[in-house]
Coordinates of C-alpha atoms in Angstrom, one line a residue:
X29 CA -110.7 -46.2 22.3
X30 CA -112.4 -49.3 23.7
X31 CA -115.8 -50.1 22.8
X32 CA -118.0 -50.6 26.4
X33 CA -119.8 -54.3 25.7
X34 CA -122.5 -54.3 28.6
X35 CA -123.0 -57.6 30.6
X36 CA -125.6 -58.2 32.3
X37 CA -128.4 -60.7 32.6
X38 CA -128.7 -63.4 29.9
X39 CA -131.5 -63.0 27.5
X40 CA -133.0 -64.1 24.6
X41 CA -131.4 -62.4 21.7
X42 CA -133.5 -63.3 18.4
X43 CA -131.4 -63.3 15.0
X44 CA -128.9 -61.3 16.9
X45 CA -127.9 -63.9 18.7
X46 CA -123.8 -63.8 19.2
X47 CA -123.9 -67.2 17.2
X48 CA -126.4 -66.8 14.6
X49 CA -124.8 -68.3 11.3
X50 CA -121.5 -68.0 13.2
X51 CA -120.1 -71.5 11.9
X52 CA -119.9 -72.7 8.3
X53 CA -117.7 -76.0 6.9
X54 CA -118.1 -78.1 4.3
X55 CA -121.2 -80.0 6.4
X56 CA -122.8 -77.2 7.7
X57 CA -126.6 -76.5 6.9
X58 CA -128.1 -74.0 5.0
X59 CA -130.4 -72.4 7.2
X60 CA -131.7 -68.7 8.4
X61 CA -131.5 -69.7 12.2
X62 CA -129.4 -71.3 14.6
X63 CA -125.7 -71.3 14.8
X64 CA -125.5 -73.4 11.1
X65 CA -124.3 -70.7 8.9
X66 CA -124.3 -71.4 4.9
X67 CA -121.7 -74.3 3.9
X68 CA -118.1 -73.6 2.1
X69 CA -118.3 -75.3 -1.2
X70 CA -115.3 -75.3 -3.6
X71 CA -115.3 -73.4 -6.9
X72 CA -114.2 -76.5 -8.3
X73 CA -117.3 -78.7 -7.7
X74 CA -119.5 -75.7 -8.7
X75 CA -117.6 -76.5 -11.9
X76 CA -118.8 -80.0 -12.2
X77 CA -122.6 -79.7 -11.0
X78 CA -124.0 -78.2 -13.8
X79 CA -127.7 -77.6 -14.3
X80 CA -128.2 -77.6 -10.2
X81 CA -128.9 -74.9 -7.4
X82 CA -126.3 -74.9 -4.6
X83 CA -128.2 -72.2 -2.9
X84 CA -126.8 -69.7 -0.2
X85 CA -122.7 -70.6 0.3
X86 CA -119.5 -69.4 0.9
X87 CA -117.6 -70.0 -1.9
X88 CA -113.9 -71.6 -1.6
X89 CA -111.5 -70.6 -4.6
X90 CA -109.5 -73.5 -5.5
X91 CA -109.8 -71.9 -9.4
X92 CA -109.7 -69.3 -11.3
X93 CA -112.5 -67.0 -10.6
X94 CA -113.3 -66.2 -14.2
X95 CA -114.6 -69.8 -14.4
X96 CA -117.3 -69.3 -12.3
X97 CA -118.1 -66.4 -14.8
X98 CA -119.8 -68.7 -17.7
X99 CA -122.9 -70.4 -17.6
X100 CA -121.3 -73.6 -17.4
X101 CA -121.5 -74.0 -13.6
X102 CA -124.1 -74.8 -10.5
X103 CA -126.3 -71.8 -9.6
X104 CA -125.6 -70.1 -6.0
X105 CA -125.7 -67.2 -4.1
X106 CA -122.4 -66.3 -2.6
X107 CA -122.2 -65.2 0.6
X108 CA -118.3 -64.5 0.4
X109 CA -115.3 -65.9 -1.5
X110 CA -112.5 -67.2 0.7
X111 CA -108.9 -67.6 -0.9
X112 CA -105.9 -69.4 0.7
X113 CA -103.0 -67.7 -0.7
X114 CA -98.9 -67.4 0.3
X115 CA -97.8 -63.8 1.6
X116 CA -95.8 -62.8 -2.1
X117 CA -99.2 -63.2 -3.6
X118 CA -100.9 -60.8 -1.4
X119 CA -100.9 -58.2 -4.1
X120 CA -102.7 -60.1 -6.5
X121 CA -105.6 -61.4 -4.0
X122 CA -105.9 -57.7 -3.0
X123 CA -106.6 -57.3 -7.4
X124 CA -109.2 -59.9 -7.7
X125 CA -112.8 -58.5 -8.3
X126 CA -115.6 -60.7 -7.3
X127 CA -119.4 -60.3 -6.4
X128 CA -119.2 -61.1 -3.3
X129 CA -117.1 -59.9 0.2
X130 CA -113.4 -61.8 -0.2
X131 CA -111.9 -63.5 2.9
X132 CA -108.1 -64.1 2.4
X133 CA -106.4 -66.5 4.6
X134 CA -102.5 -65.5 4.4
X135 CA -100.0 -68.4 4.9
X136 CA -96.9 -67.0 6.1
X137 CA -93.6 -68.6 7.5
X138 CA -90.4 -67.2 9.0
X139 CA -89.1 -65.8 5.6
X140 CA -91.8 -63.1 5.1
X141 CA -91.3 -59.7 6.2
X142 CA -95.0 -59.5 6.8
X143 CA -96.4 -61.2 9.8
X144 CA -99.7 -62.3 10.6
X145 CA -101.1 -58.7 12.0
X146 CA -99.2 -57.1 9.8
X147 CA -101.0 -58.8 7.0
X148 CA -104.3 -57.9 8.0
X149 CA -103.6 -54.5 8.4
X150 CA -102.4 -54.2 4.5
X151 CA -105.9 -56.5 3.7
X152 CA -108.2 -54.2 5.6
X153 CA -106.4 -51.0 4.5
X154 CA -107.2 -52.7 0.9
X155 CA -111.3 -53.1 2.2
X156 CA -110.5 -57.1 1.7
X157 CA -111.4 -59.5 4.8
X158 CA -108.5 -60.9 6.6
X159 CA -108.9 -64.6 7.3
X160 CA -107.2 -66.0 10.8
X161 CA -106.2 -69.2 10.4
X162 CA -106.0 -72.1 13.4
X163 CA -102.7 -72.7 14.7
X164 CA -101.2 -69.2 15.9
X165 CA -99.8 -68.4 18.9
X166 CA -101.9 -66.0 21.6
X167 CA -100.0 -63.6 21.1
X168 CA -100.3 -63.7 16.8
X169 CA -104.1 -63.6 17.6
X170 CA -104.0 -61.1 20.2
X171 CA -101.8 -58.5 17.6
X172 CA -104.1 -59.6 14.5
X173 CA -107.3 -58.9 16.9
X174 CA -106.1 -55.3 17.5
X175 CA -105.9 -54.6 13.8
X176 CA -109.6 -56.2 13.4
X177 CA -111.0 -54.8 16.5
X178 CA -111.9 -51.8 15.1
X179 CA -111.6 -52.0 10.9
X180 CA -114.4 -52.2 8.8
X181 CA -114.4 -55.1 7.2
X182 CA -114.3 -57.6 10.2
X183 CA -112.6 -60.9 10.3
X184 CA -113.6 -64.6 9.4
X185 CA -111.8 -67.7 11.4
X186 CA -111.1 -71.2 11.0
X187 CA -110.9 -73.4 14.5
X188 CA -110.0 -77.0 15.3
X189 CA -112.7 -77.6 17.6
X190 CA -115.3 -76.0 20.3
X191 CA -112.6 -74.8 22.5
X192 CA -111.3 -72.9 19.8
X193 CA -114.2 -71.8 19.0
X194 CA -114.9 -69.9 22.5
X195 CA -110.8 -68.7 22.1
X196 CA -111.9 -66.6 19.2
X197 CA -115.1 -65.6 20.5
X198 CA -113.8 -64.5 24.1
X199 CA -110.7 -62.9 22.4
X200 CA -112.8 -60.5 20.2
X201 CA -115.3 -59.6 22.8
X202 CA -112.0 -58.6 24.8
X203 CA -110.8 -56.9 22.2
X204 CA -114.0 -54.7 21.6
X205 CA -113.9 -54.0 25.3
X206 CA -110.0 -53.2 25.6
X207 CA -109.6 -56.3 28.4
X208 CA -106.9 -58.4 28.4
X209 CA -107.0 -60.0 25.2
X210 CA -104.2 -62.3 25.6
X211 CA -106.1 -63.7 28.8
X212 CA -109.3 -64.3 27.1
X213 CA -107.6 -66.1 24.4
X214 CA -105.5 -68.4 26.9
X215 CA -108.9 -69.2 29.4
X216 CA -111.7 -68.1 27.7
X217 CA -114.9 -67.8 30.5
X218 CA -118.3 -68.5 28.9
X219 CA -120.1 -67.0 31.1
X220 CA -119.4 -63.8 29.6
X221 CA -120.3 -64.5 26.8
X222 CA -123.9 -65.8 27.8
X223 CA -123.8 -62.4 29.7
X224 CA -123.7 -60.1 26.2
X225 CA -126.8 -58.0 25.8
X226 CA -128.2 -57.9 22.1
X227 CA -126.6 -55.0 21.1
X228 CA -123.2 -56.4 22.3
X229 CA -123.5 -59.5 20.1
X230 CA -124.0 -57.3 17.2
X231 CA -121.0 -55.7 17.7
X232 CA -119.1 -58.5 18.4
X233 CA -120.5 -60.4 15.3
X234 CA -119.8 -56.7 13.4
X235 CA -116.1 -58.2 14.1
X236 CA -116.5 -62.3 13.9
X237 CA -118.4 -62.8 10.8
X238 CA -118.0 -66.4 10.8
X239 CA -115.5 -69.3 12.2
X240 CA -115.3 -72.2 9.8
X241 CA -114.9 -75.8 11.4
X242 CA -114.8 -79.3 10.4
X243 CA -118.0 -80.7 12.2
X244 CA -120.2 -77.7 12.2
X245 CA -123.4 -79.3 14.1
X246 CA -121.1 -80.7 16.6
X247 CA -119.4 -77.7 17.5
X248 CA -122.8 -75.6 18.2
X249 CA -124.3 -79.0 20.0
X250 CA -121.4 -78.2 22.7
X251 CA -121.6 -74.3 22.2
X252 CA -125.4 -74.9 23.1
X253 CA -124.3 -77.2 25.9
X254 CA -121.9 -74.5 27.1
X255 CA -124.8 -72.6 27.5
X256 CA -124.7 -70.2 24.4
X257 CA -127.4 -69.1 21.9

């Protein structure tokens, strides 16, 4: 069943604005307002800033989580773990216990049985976030969104730039409303989007928790130019 998203006129929409914290990357600031969400850090440089405060982040696992179990480390609050991993070591991302929410980005190629929906469905069933990594087709994105649409955990994305940015966005939002999802994805209209009600950000942003990019302030200068908030 499709979730009815109301458009109407645009409005302010406060902290529940459809981009609050929406983008994080390795430059993005660690704010409570605005479309800067908190920065991804690697485990590993935890590991070698002892004695500091790294504050609110998301935390990238490029070590073994029982590192970051010892003293010997930066302090920080983790918003969520993300893990890169290959399909035939789903099992054992789906095993790791953590603190936080875990984001798992599956790499897959032509040899795996499981695809990229198919994935998600098996990381959700296992109450893990599914990661959707840049570079699928429409109609990968479209199948993983139909999994995600209506889950639990929601989903986290990496994009290449703005215009990828508004892909994912628009592609959700038509997911939630049972539009054409493929469509969205391909020519994503911004005006829609600047056209969500409050409570239809929040349910978008229930789905998108966050889209990690390479130039984070860039990327909401020209969201903010497209006319988003």
């Amino acid at each position: 069943m499709a979730i009815p998203l109301s458009l109407g006129v645009p409005r302010s929409r406060g902290p529940q604005s459809l981009l609050a914290e929406l983008l994080s990357g390795s430059g993005a600031a660690d704010g409570a307002g605005g479309a800067l969400g908190p920065r991804v850090v690697p485990a590993s440089a935890l590991l070698d800033a002892v004695g500091t405060d790294a504050g609110r982040i998301i935390v990238g696992l490029d070590v073994d989580p029982a590192r970051l179990r010892t003293r010997e480390q930066a302090s920080y609050e983790a918003v969520r773990f993300h893990l890169d991993c290959p399909a035939d070591q789903l099992g054992d991302a789906v095993a790791l216990r953590l603190p936080s929410p875990l984001a798992v980005f599956v790499t897959t190629d032509d040899s795996d049985e499981l695809g990229l929906a198919e994935t998600a469905q098996h990381l959700a069933g296992a109450g893990r976030i599914p990661g959707l990594a840049s570079g699928h087709s429409v109609g990968e994105v479209a199948d993983f969104l139909a999994v995600l649409a209506h889950a639990d955990v929601g989903y986290v994305a990496r994009a290449r730039d703005t215009a990828e940015v508004l892909a994912i966005l628009s592609g959700t939002v038509a997911s939630l409303r049972g539009d054409d999802v493929r469509a969205a994805l391909a020519a994503p209209d911004p005006a829609k989007l600047t056209s969500l009600i409050p409570e239809a950000a929040e349910a978008v942003r229930e789905v998108l928790l966050g889209v990690e990019v390479t130039d984070p302030a860039l990327v909401a200068r020209e969201l903010s130019d497209a006319g988003l908030r």
